[in-house]
PDB file of C-alpha atoms in Angstrom:
ATOM      1  CA  MET A 151      12.676 -20.060  -6.673  1.00 50.00           C
ATOM      2  CA  SER A 152      12.642 -17.007  -4.430  1.00 67.00           C
ATOM      3  CA  GLU A 153      15.944 -15.637  -3.158  1.00 80.00           C
ATOM      4  CA  TYR A 154      14.329 -14.857   0.205  1.00 89.00           C
ATOM      5  CA  ALA A 155      14.089 -17.189   3.217  1.00 88.00           C
ATOM      6  CA  LEU A 156      10.440 -18.196   3.574  1.00 95.00           C
ATOM      7  CA  ASN A 157       8.413 -20.360   5.943  1.00 94.00           C
ATOM      8  CA  LEU A 158       5.097 -21.341   4.410  1.00 94.00           C
ATOM      9  CA  THR A 159       4.248 -23.578   7.362  1.00 96.00           C
ATOM     10  CA  VAL A 160       3.259 -20.421   9.250  1.00 97.00           C
ATOM     11  CA  GLN A 161      -0.353 -19.619   8.373  1.00 98.00           C
ATOM     12  CA  PRO A 162      -1.437 -16.238   9.766  1.00 98.00           C
ATOM     13  CA  GLU A 163      -5.074 -15.309  10.203  1.00 98.00           C
ATOM     14  CA  VAL A 164      -6.060 -12.532   7.779  1.00 98.00           C
ATOM     15  CA  THR A 165      -9.187 -10.378   8.165  1.00 98.00           C
ATOM     16  CA  ALA A 166     -10.075  -7.931   5.390  1.00 98.00           C
ATOM     17  CA  PHE A 167     -11.850  -4.558   5.654  1.00 98.00           C
ATOM     18  CA  PHE A 168     -13.142  -3.149   2.363  1.00 98.00           C
ATOM     19  CA  ASP A 169     -13.559   0.616   1.958  1.00 98.00           C
ATOM     20  CA  GLU A 170     -16.184   1.188  -0.719  1.00 96.00           C
ATOM     21  CA  ALA A 171     -15.372   4.889  -1.138  1.00 96.00           C
ATOM     22  CA  THR A 172     -11.797   4.204  -2.311  1.00 97.00           C
ATOM     23  CA  ASN A 173     -11.953   0.506  -3.258  1.00 97.00           C
ATOM     24  CA  THR A 174      -9.186  -0.103  -0.740  1.00 98.00           C
ATOM     25  CA  ILE A 175      -8.776  -3.291   1.256  1.00 98.00           C
ATOM     26  CA  SER A 176      -7.126  -2.964   4.663  1.00 98.00           C
ATOM     27  CA  TYR A 177      -6.093  -6.003   6.674  1.00 98.00           C
ATOM     28  CA  VAL A 178      -5.541  -7.210  10.191  1.00 98.00           C
ATOM     29  CA  VAL A 179      -3.043 -10.067  10.108  1.00 98.00           C
ATOM     30  CA  LYS A 180      -2.617 -12.144  13.266  1.00 98.00           C
ATOM     31  CA  ASP A 181       0.289 -14.307  14.346  1.00 98.00           C
ATOM     32  CA  PRO A 182      -1.180 -17.836  14.611  1.00 98.00           C
ATOM     33  CA  ALA A 183       0.889 -18.552  17.724  1.00 98.00           C
ATOM     34  CA  SER A 184       0.000 -15.447  19.775  1.00 98.00           C
ATOM     35  CA  ASN A 185      -2.384 -12.515  20.071  1.00 98.00           C
ATOM     36  CA  SER A 186      -0.001 -10.204  18.215  1.00 98.00           C
ATOM     37  CA  CYS A 187      -1.174  -8.590  14.987  1.00 98.00           C
ATOM     38  CA  ALA A 188      -0.419  -5.970  12.346  1.00 98.00           C
ATOM     39  CA  VAL A 189      -2.590  -3.623  10.314  1.00 98.00           C
ATOM     40  CA  ILE A 190      -1.878  -3.276   6.596  1.00 98.00           C
ATOM     41  CA  ASP A 191      -2.869  -0.150   4.596  1.00 98.00           C
ATOM     42  CA  SER A 192      -5.449   1.539   6.803  1.00 98.00           C
ATOM     43  CA  VAL A 193      -7.881   4.200   5.520  1.00 98.00           C
ATOM     44  CA  MET A 194      -8.898   7.588   6.932  1.00 98.00           C
ATOM     45  CA  ASP A 195     -12.253   8.792   5.585  1.00 98.00           C
ATOM     46  CA  ILE A 196     -12.417  12.142   3.818  1.00 97.00           C
ATOM     47  CA  ASP A 197     -15.238  14.214   2.376  1.00 96.00           C
ATOM     48  CA  TYR A 198     -12.953  16.165   0.057  1.00 94.00           C
ATOM     49  CA  ALA A 199     -15.591  18.639  -1.123  1.00 93.00           C
ATOM     50  CA  ALA A 200     -16.523  19.533   2.451  1.00 94.00           C
ATOM     51  CA  GLY A 201     -12.991  19.366   3.844  1.00 93.00           C
ATOM     52  CA  ARG A 202     -14.019  16.900   6.559  1.00 96.00           C
ATOM     53  CA  LEU A 203     -12.137  13.914   7.959  1.00 97.00           C
ATOM     54  CA  ALA A 204     -13.614  10.946   9.791  1.00 98.00           C
ATOM     55  CA  TYR A 205     -12.465   7.568  11.110  1.00 98.00           C
ATOM     56  CA  ASP A 206     -15.325   5.141  10.535  1.00 98.00           C
ATOM     57  CA  HIS A 207     -13.137   2.695   8.592  1.00 98.00           C
ATOM     58  CA  ALA A 208     -10.336   2.844  11.165  1.00 98.00           C
ATOM     59  CA  ASP A 209     -12.818   2.432  14.005  1.00 98.00           C
ATOM     60  CA  ARG A 210     -13.990  -0.856  12.472  1.00 98.00           C
ATOM     61  CA  ILE A 211     -10.401  -2.087  12.515  1.00 98.00           C
ATOM     62  CA  ASN A 212      -9.798  -0.830  16.047  1.00 98.00           C
ATOM     63  CA  ALA A 213     -12.978  -2.486  17.294  1.00 98.00           C
ATOM     64  CA  PHE A 214     -12.007  -5.809  15.695  1.00 98.00           C
ATOM     65  CA  ILE A 215      -8.585  -5.728  17.351  1.00 98.00           C
ATOM     66  CA  SER A 216      -9.986  -4.768  20.753  1.00 98.00           C
ATOM     67  CA  ASP A 217     -12.953  -7.152  20.645  1.00 98.00           C
ATOM     68  CA  ASN A 218     -10.669 -10.083  19.852  1.00 98.00           C
ATOM     69  CA  GLY A 219      -8.103  -9.230  22.517  1.00 98.00           C
ATOM     70  CA  LEU A 220      -5.309  -8.666  20.008  1.00 98.00           C
ATOM     71  CA  ALA A 221      -2.108  -6.718  20.590  1.00 98.00           C
ATOM     72  CA  LEU A 222      -1.205  -4.371  17.734  1.00 98.00           C
ATOM     73  CA  GLU A 223       2.525  -4.358  17.025  1.00 98.00           C
ATOM     74  CA  TRP A 224       2.828  -2.910  13.516  1.00 98.00           C
ATOM     75  CA  ILE A 225       0.910  -0.525  11.242  1.00 98.00           C
ATOM     76  CA  ILE A 226       2.324  -1.153   7.768  1.00 98.00           C
ATOM     77  CA  GLU A 227       2.057   1.056   4.687  1.00 98.00           C
ATOM     78  CA  THR A 228       2.902  -0.860   1.521  1.00 98.00           C
ATOM     79  CA  HIS A 229       3.634   2.482  -0.194  1.00 97.00           C
ATOM     80  CA  VAL A 230       2.641   6.161  -0.237  1.00 97.00           C
ATOM     81  CA  HIS A 231      -0.892   5.789  -1.545  1.00 96.00           C
ATOM     82  CA  ALA A 232      -2.273   8.275  -4.069  1.00 95.00           C
ATOM     83  CA  ASP A 233      -5.915   7.257  -3.758  1.00 95.00           C
ATOM     84  CA  HIS A 234      -6.685   7.148  -0.049  1.00 96.00           C
ATOM     85  CA  LEU A 235      -5.483   8.717   3.176  1.00 98.00           C
ATOM     86  CA  SER A 236      -3.800   6.626   5.858  1.00 98.00           C
ATOM     87  CA  ALA A 237      -5.303   6.368   9.342  1.00 98.00           C
ATOM     88  CA  ALA A 238      -2.025   5.104  10.842  1.00 98.00           C
ATOM     89  CA  PRO A 239      -1.566   7.842  13.498  1.00 98.00           C
ATOM     90  CA  TYR A 240      -5.178   7.516  14.641  1.00 98.00           C
ATOM     91  CA  ILE A 241      -4.866   3.748  15.036  1.00 98.00           C
ATOM     92  CA  GLN A 242      -1.501   4.120  16.751  1.00 98.00           C
ATOM     93  CA  GLU A 243      -2.918   6.632  19.228  1.00 98.00           C
ATOM     94  CA  LYS A 244      -5.719   4.219  20.147  1.00 98.00           C
ATOM     95  CA  LEU A 245      -3.870   0.893  20.136  1.00 98.00           C
ATOM     96  CA  GLY A 246      -0.125   1.476  19.891  1.00 98.00           C
ATOM     97  CA  GLY A 247       2.173  -0.220  17.394  1.00 98.00           C
ATOM     98  CA  LYS A 248       4.956   1.034  15.135  1.00 98.00           C
ATOM     99  CA  ILE A 249       4.345   2.625  11.734  1.00 98.00           C
ATOM    100  CA  GLY A 250       6.551   1.189   8.991  1.00 98.00           C
ATOM    101  CA  ILE A 251       7.176   1.898   5.299  1.00 98.00           C
ATOM    102  CA  GLY A 252       9.910   1.302   2.716  1.00 98.00           C
ATOM    103  CA  ASP A 253      13.075   3.383   3.059  1.00 98.00           C
ATOM    104  CA  LYS A 254      12.618   4.869  -0.418  1.00 98.00           C
ATOM    105  CA  ILE A 255       9.997   7.109   1.185  1.00 97.00           C
ATOM    106  CA  LEU A 256      12.828   9.659   1.180  1.00 97.00           C
ATOM    107  CA  ILE A 257      12.595   9.837  -2.633  1.00 97.00           C
ATOM    108  CA  VAL A 258       8.835  10.343  -2.436  1.00 96.00           C
ATOM    109  CA  GLN A 259       9.179  13.024   0.233  1.00 96.00           C
ATOM    110  CA  ASP A 260      11.798  14.873  -1.791  1.00 96.00           C
ATOM    111  CA  THR A 261       9.743  14.688  -4.997  1.00 95.00           C
ATOM    112  CA  PHE A 262       6.425  15.776  -3.530  1.00 95.00           C
ATOM    113  CA  GLY A 263       7.961  18.167  -1.048  1.00 94.00           C
ATOM    114  CA  LYS A 264       8.811  20.202  -4.145  1.00 93.00           C
ATOM    115  CA  VAL A 265       5.412  19.696  -5.784  1.00 93.00           C
ATOM    116  CA  PHE A 266       3.627  20.997  -2.698  1.00 93.00           C
ATOM    117  CA  ASN A 267       6.234  23.699  -2.042  1.00 91.00           C
ATOM    118  CA  GLU A 268       6.808  22.443   1.485  1.00 93.00           C
ATOM    119  CA  GLY A 269       9.112  24.500   3.642  1.00 86.00           C
ATOM    120  CA  THR A 270      12.143  23.388   5.582  1.00 86.00           C
ATOM    121  CA  GLU A 271       9.909  22.336   8.481  1.00 87.00           C
ATOM    122  CA  PHE A 272       8.810  19.347   6.386  1.00 94.00           C
ATOM    123  CA  ARG A 273      11.380  16.672   7.148  1.00 95.00           C
ATOM    124  CA  ARG A 274      12.447  14.635   4.126  1.00 96.00           C
ATOM    125  CA  ASP A 275      14.313  11.975   6.113  1.00 96.00           C
ATOM    126  CA  GLY A 276      11.445   9.561   6.798  1.00 96.00           C
ATOM    127  CA  SER A 277      11.498  10.389  10.498  1.00 97.00           C
ATOM    128  CA  GLN A 278       7.696  10.658  10.568  1.00 97.00           C
ATOM    129  CA  PHE A 279       7.698   6.844  10.483  1.00 98.00           C
ATOM    130  CA  ASP A 280       8.908   4.500  13.220  1.00 98.00           C
ATOM    131  CA  ALA A 281      10.658   2.098  10.852  1.00 98.00           C
ATOM    132  CA  LEU A 282      12.038   2.307   7.304  1.00 98.00           C
ATOM    133  CA  PHE A 283      12.459  -1.082   5.632  1.00 98.00           C
ATOM    134  CA  LYS A 284      15.145  -2.015   3.137  1.00 98.00           C
ATOM    135  CA  ASP A 285      14.809  -4.907   0.703  1.00 97.00           C
ATOM    136  CA  GLY A 286      15.137  -8.157   2.634  1.00 97.00           C
ATOM    137  CA  ASP A 287      14.594  -6.633   6.079  1.00 98.00           C
ATOM    138  CA  THR A 288      12.682  -8.736   8.583  1.00 97.00           C
ATOM    139  CA  TYR A 289      10.607  -7.819  11.620  1.00 98.00           C
ATOM    140  CA  SER A 290       8.472  -9.741  14.083  1.00 98.00           C
ATOM    141  CA  ILE A 291       4.752  -9.879  14.794  1.00 98.00           C
ATOM    142  CA  GLY A 292       4.686 -11.933  17.961  1.00 98.00           C
ATOM    143  CA  SER A 293       6.548 -15.127  17.068  1.00 97.00           C
ATOM    144  CA  MET A 294       5.911 -14.686  13.335  1.00 98.00           C
ATOM    145  CA  GLN A 295       8.654 -13.279  11.130  1.00 97.00           C
ATOM    146  CA  ALA A 296       7.662 -10.784   8.444  1.00 98.00           C
ATOM    147  CA  LEU A 297       9.772 -10.005   5.380  1.00 98.00           C
ATOM    148  CA  ALA A 298       9.835  -6.756   3.377  1.00 98.00           C
ATOM    149  CA  ILE A 299      10.578  -7.008  -0.360  1.00 98.00           C
ATOM    150  CA  HIS A 300      11.260  -3.836  -2.357  1.00 98.00           C
ATOM    151  CA  THR A 301       9.005  -3.736  -5.444  1.00 98.00           C
ATOM    152  CA  PRO A 302       9.325  -0.281  -7.088  1.00 98.00           C
ATOM    153  CA  GLY A 303       7.672   0.766 -10.330  1.00 97.00           C
ATOM    154  CA  HIS A 304       4.262   2.007  -9.242  1.00 97.00           C
ATOM    155  CA  THR A 305       6.127   4.240  -6.759  1.00 96.00           C
ATOM    156  CA  PRO A 306       9.775   4.186  -5.639  1.00 96.00           C
ATOM    157  CA  ALA A 307       8.848   3.102  -2.101  1.00 96.00           C
ATOM    158  CA  CYS A 308       6.532   0.151  -2.848  1.00 98.00           C
ATOM    159  CA  MET A 309       7.128  -2.996  -0.820  1.00 98.00           C
ATOM    160  CA  VAL A 310       5.522  -6.420  -0.596  1.00 98.00           C
ATOM    161  CA  HIS A 311       5.262  -7.783   2.946  1.00 98.00           C
ATOM    162  CA  VAL A 312       5.469 -11.562   3.351  1.00 98.00           C
ATOM    163  CA  MET A 313       4.241 -13.209   6.541  1.00 98.00           C
ATOM    164  CA  GLY A 314       4.326 -16.996   6.543  1.00 98.00           C
ATOM    165  CA  ASN A 315       2.256 -18.237   3.606  1.00 98.00           C
ATOM    166  CA  VAL A 316       0.694 -14.844   2.810  1.00 98.00           C
ATOM    167  CA  ALA A 317       1.976 -11.710   1.068  1.00 98.00           C
ATOM    168  CA  PHE A 318       0.458  -8.240   0.964  1.00 98.00           C
ATOM    169  CA  VAL A 319       1.322  -6.819  -2.430  1.00 98.00           C
ATOM    170  CA  GLY A 320       0.061  -3.225  -2.194  1.00 97.00           C
ATOM    171  CA  ASP A 321      -0.396  -1.887  -5.734  1.00 96.00           C
ATOM    172  CA  THR A 322       2.368  -3.975  -7.283  1.00 96.00           C
ATOM    173  CA  LEU A 323      -0.251  -6.424  -8.555  1.00 97.00           C
ATOM    174  CA  PHE A 324      -4.023  -6.493  -8.923  1.00 98.00           C
ATOM    175  CA  MET A 325      -6.275  -9.534  -9.212  1.00 98.00           C
ATOM    176  CA  PRO A 326      -5.517 -11.612 -12.332  1.00 98.00           C
ATOM    177  CA  ASP A 327      -8.424 -10.145 -14.315  1.00 97.00           C
ATOM    178  CA  ALA A 328      -7.383  -6.589 -13.365  1.00 97.00           C
ATOM    179  CA  GLY A 329      -3.662  -6.822 -14.130  1.00 97.00           C
ATOM    180  CA  SER A 330      -1.406  -4.188 -12.648  1.00 97.00           C
ATOM    181  CA  ALA A 331      -1.307  -0.626 -11.348  1.00 95.00           C
ATOM    182  CA  ARG A 332      -0.264   2.427 -13.309  1.00 97.00           C
ATOM    183  CA  ALA A 333       3.400   3.427 -13.479  1.00 97.00           C
ATOM    184  CA  ASP A 334       3.218   7.064 -14.598  1.00 95.00           C
ATOM    185  CA  PHE A 335       3.327   8.879 -11.274  1.00 92.00           C
ATOM    186  CA  PRO A 336       6.550  10.823 -10.535  1.00 91.00           C
ATOM    187  CA  GLY A 337       9.179   8.203  -9.728  1.00 93.00           C
ATOM    188  CA  GLY A 338       7.198   5.405 -11.384  1.00 95.00           C
ATOM    189  CA  ASP A 339       8.458   3.320 -14.285  1.00 97.00           C
ATOM    190  CA  ALA A 340       6.732   0.575 -16.281  1.00 98.00           C
ATOM    191  CA  GLY A 341       9.885  -1.463 -16.880  1.00 98.00           C
ATOM    192  CA  THR A 342      10.789  -1.328 -13.212  1.00 98.00           C
ATOM    193  CA  LEU A 343       7.248  -2.393 -12.303  1.00 98.00           C
ATOM    194  CA  TYR A 344       7.512  -5.396 -14.617  1.00 98.00           C
ATOM    195  CA  ASP A 345      10.786  -6.415 -12.960  1.00 98.00           C
ATOM    196  CA  SER A 346       9.209  -6.064  -9.505  1.00 98.00           C
ATOM    197  CA  ILE A 347       6.229  -8.179 -10.515  1.00 98.00           C
ATOM    198  CA  GLN A 348       8.580 -10.884 -11.777  1.00 97.00           C
ATOM    199  CA  LYS A 349      10.266 -10.812  -8.367  1.00 96.00           C
ATOM    200  CA  VAL A 350       6.900 -11.436  -6.705  1.00 97.00           C
ATOM    201  CA  LEU A 351       6.155 -14.246  -9.148  1.00 97.00           C
ATOM    202  CA  THR A 352       9.295 -16.114  -8.049  1.00 96.00           C
ATOM    203  CA  LEU A 353       7.590 -16.728  -4.712  1.00 97.00           C
ATOM    204  CA  PRO A 354       6.103 -20.229  -4.341  1.00 97.00           C
ATOM    205  CA  ASP A 355       2.967 -20.836  -6.406  1.00 97.00           C
ATOM    206  CA  GLU A 356       0.933 -21.593  -3.281  1.00 98.00           C
ATOM    207  CA  MET A 357       1.769 -18.253  -1.653  1.00 98.00           C
ATOM    208  CA  ARG A 358      -1.496 -16.416  -0.932  1.00 98.00           C
ATOM    209  CA  LEU A 359      -1.514 -12.847  -2.273  1.00 98.00           C
ATOM    210  CA  PHE A 360      -3.679 -10.047  -0.851  1.00 98.00           C
ATOM    211  CA  MET A 361      -4.453  -6.944  -2.910  1.00 98.00           C
ATOM    212  CA  CYS A 362      -4.652  -3.340  -1.731  1.00 98.00           C
ATOM    213  CA  HIS A 363      -7.372  -2.461  -4.269  1.00 98.00           C
ATOM    214  CA  ASP A 364     -10.040  -4.117  -6.344  1.00 97.00           C
ATOM    215  CA  TYR A 365     -12.570  -2.483  -8.652  1.00 96.00           C
ATOM    216  CA  GLY A 366     -14.665  -5.473  -9.728  1.00 96.00           C
ATOM    217  CA  PRO A 367     -13.832  -5.423 -13.459  1.00 95.00           C
ATOM    218  CA  ASN A 368     -16.634  -6.476 -15.806  1.00 94.00           C
ATOM    219  CA  GLY A 369     -19.123  -6.271 -12.965  1.00 96.00           C
ATOM    220  CA  ARG A 370     -17.809  -9.150 -10.875  1.00 95.00           C
ATOM    221  CA  ASP A 371     -17.935  -9.096  -7.087  1.00 97.00           C
ATOM    222  CA  ILE A 372     -15.072  -7.415  -5.243  1.00 98.00           C
ATOM    223  CA  ARG A 373     -12.215  -9.845  -4.507  1.00 98.00           C
ATOM    224  CA  TRP A 374      -8.851  -9.401  -2.844  1.00 98.00           C
ATOM    225  CA  GLU A 375      -7.145 -12.788  -2.504  1.00 98.00           C
ATOM    226  CA  THR A 376      -5.368 -14.841  -5.164  1.00 98.00           C
ATOM    227  CA  SER A 377      -2.090 -16.793  -5.367  1.00 98.00           C
ATOM    228  CA  VAL A 378       1.250 -16.580  -7.091  1.00 98.00           C
ATOM    229  CA  GLY A 379       0.291 -19.530  -9.280  1.00 97.00           C
ATOM    230  CA  GLU A 380      -2.944 -17.869 -10.377  1.00 98.00           C
ATOM    231  CA  GLU A 381      -1.153 -14.621 -11.200  1.00 98.00           C
ATOM    232  CA  LYS A 382       1.536 -16.398 -13.208  1.00 97.00           C
ATOM    233  CA  GLN A 383      -1.029 -18.197 -15.328  1.00 96.00           C
ATOM    234  CA  HIS A 384      -3.865 -15.729 -15.643  1.00 97.00           C
ATOM    235  CA  ASN A 385      -2.784 -12.127 -14.955  1.00 97.00           C
ATOM    236  CA  ILE A 386      -3.936 -10.224 -18.036  1.00 97.00           C
ATOM    237  CA  HIS A 387      -0.924  -7.879 -18.025  1.00 97.00           C
ATOM    238  CA  VAL A 388       2.002 -10.102 -17.068  1.00 96.00           C
ATOM    239  CA  GLY A 389       0.759 -13.692 -16.934  1.00 93.00           C
ATOM    240  CA  ASN A 390       1.473 -16.568 -19.260  1.00 89.00           C
ATOM    241  CA  GLY A 391       4.976 -15.382 -20.113  1.00 89.00           C
ATOM    242  CA  LYS A 392       4.265 -11.850 -21.364  1.00 93.00           C
ATOM    243  CA  SER A 393       7.544 -10.094 -22.132  1.00 96.00           C
ATOM    244  CA  ARG A 394       8.926  -6.950 -20.559  1.00 97.00           C
ATOM    245  CA  GLU A 395       8.637  -5.146 -23.885  1.00 97.00           C
ATOM    246  CA  GLU A 396       4.979  -6.112 -24.266  1.00 96.00           C
ATOM    247  CA  PHE A 397       4.203  -4.946 -20.746  1.00 97.00           C
ATOM    248  CA  VAL A 398       6.027  -1.613 -21.064  1.00 98.00           C
ATOM    249  CA  LYS A 399       4.256  -0.846 -24.342  1.00 97.00           C
ATOM    250  CA  PHE A 400       0.835  -1.724 -22.969  1.00 96.00           C
ATOM    251  CA  ARG A 401       1.346  -0.030 -19.591  1.00 97.00           C
ATOM    252  CA  SER A 402       2.702   3.193 -21.130  1.00 97.00           C
ATOM    253  CA  GLU A 403      -0.137   3.447 -23.646  1.00 97.00           C
ATOM    254  CA  ARG A 404      -2.745   2.623 -21.025  1.00 96.00           C
ATOM    255  CA  ASP A 405      -1.383   5.088 -18.458  1.00 97.00           C
ATOM    256  CA  ALA A 406      -1.498   7.917 -21.008  1.00 96.00           C
ATOM    257  CA  THR A 407      -5.305   7.574 -21.064  1.00 97.00           C
ATOM    258  CA  LEU A 408      -5.817   7.672 -17.282  1.00 95.00           C
ATOM    259  CA  GLY A 409      -6.870  10.709 -15.274  1.00 94.00           C
ATOM    260  CA  MET A 410      -5.446  11.476 -11.864  1.00 92.00           C
ATOM    261  CA  PRO A 411      -7.019   9.714  -8.850  1.00 94.00           C
ATOM    262  CA  THR A 412      -9.688  11.832  -7.188  1.00 94.00           C
ATOM    263  CA  LEU A 413      -7.861  11.959  -3.849  1.00 96.00           C
ATOM    264  CA  ILE A 414      -4.275  12.218  -5.088  1.00 96.00           C
ATOM    265  CA  LEU A 415      -3.647  15.740  -3.740  1.00 96.00           C
ATOM    266  CA  PRO A 416      -4.779  15.175  -0.145  1.00 96.00           C
ATOM    267  CA  SER A 417      -3.477  11.606  -0.123  1.00 97.00           C
ATOM    268  CA  LEU A 418       0.101  12.473  -1.016  1.00 97.00           C
ATOM    269  CA  GLN A 419       0.308  15.339   1.449  1.00 96.00           C
ATOM    270  CA  VAL A 420      -0.973  13.188   4.295  1.00 97.00           C
ATOM    271  CA  ASN A 421       0.644   9.865   3.457  1.00 98.00           C
ATOM    272  CA  MET A 422       4.169  11.190   2.970  1.00 97.00           C
ATOM    273  CA  ARG A 423       3.791  12.411   6.571  1.00 97.00           C
ATOM    274  CA  ALA A 424       2.864   8.923   7.850  1.00 97.00           C
ATOM    275  CA  GLY A 425      -0.809   9.862   7.970  1.00 97.00           C
ATOM    276  CA  GLU A 426      -0.509  13.223   9.689  1.00 97.00           C
ATOM    277  CA  VAL A 427      -2.453  16.118   8.175  1.00 96.00           C
ATOM    278  CA  PRO A 428      -0.222  19.150   7.419  1.00 95.00           C
ATOM    279  CA  ARG A 429      -0.904  22.371   9.285  1.00 93.00           C
ATOM    280  CA  ASP A 430      -0.681  26.049   8.434  1.00 91.00           C
ATOM    281  CA  ASP A 431       1.365  28.633  10.344  1.00 89.00           C
ATOM    282  CA  ASP A 432      -1.407  28.947  12.925  1.00 93.00           C
ATOM    283  CA  GLY A 433      -1.512  25.211  13.570  1.00 93.00           C
ATOM    284  CA  ASN A 434      -4.753  24.564  11.697  1.00 94.00           C
ATOM    285  CA  PRO A 435      -5.050  21.387   9.573  1.00 93.00           C
ATOM    286  CA  MET A 436      -4.716  22.546   5.989  1.00 93.00           C
ATOM    287  CA  LEU A 437      -4.225  20.972   2.559  1.00 94.00           C
ATOM    288  CA  LYS A 438      -2.767  22.572  -0.578  1.00 93.00           C
ATOM    289  CA  VAL A 439      -3.843  22.414  -4.216  1.00 93.00           C
ATOM    290  CA  PRO A 440      -0.750  22.994  -6.378  1.00 91.00           C
ATOM    291  CA  ILE A 441      -1.622  24.223  -9.867  1.00 91.00           C
ATOM    292  CA  ASN A 442      -0.186  22.526 -12.983  1.00 87.00           C
ATOM    293  CA  GLN A 443       2.337  20.525 -10.955  1.00 82.00           C
ATOM    294  CA  LEU A 444       1.171  16.948 -11.605  1.00 76.00           C
TER     295      LEU A 444
END
């Protein structure tokens, strides 16, 4: 059984927003007893080749919240994403709310602050975010308690957020037929990821799990919801009692064949700043392309 205090009688309302360009699923999760809500893993649109940003995806989320009379209290990042840019500051400017991420963001900021040769003006203390969660921390969305569980391995700052009978797993797990995320980014580790997944799988079997990404393997329709029980039985990378050694061997060999995500360079620069785009000395939004650093 899980070591964390849970209350599966609370059943939040979850609305998903799929971004086809990045295969990301963002969520609005509503407290069933009030109009309070949170946004999980928002997306800012980017035309990387043209150097243009847009907010169509975020505007869909904002419109849903406004049209339904909801009050936004939290904008949660499950981790520093390497495949899409966060729209957290844009949503916050429009609707309010606090931006939260795991406290190990400091490790990510230190690592990639060096990769991108950021100067001393880039703060590596997580102060770009409104809240830094430690393992086991709780926070409230209206009357609903949310729980943050540290699940490193994909990145050092990954967290699963549990709210009543649902959990948002970020990239710690994929759908059962897709397995798990890579563990070869700086600060990632396949063995640590396996241990984190096992932590998630100690949650009750009926716990509903919501993915951050889905790619429709083998041509199936895009899906983003499963359960702990389904993952334990059917996950192709860790299910049905696969050992740590088996997982580490498979994950390490698999990761060695993967190219870098298309948006990794802009994503890391923006997301380690809580969604803010870096600026040059003249104050113009500007992104860097470090050579031979990843």
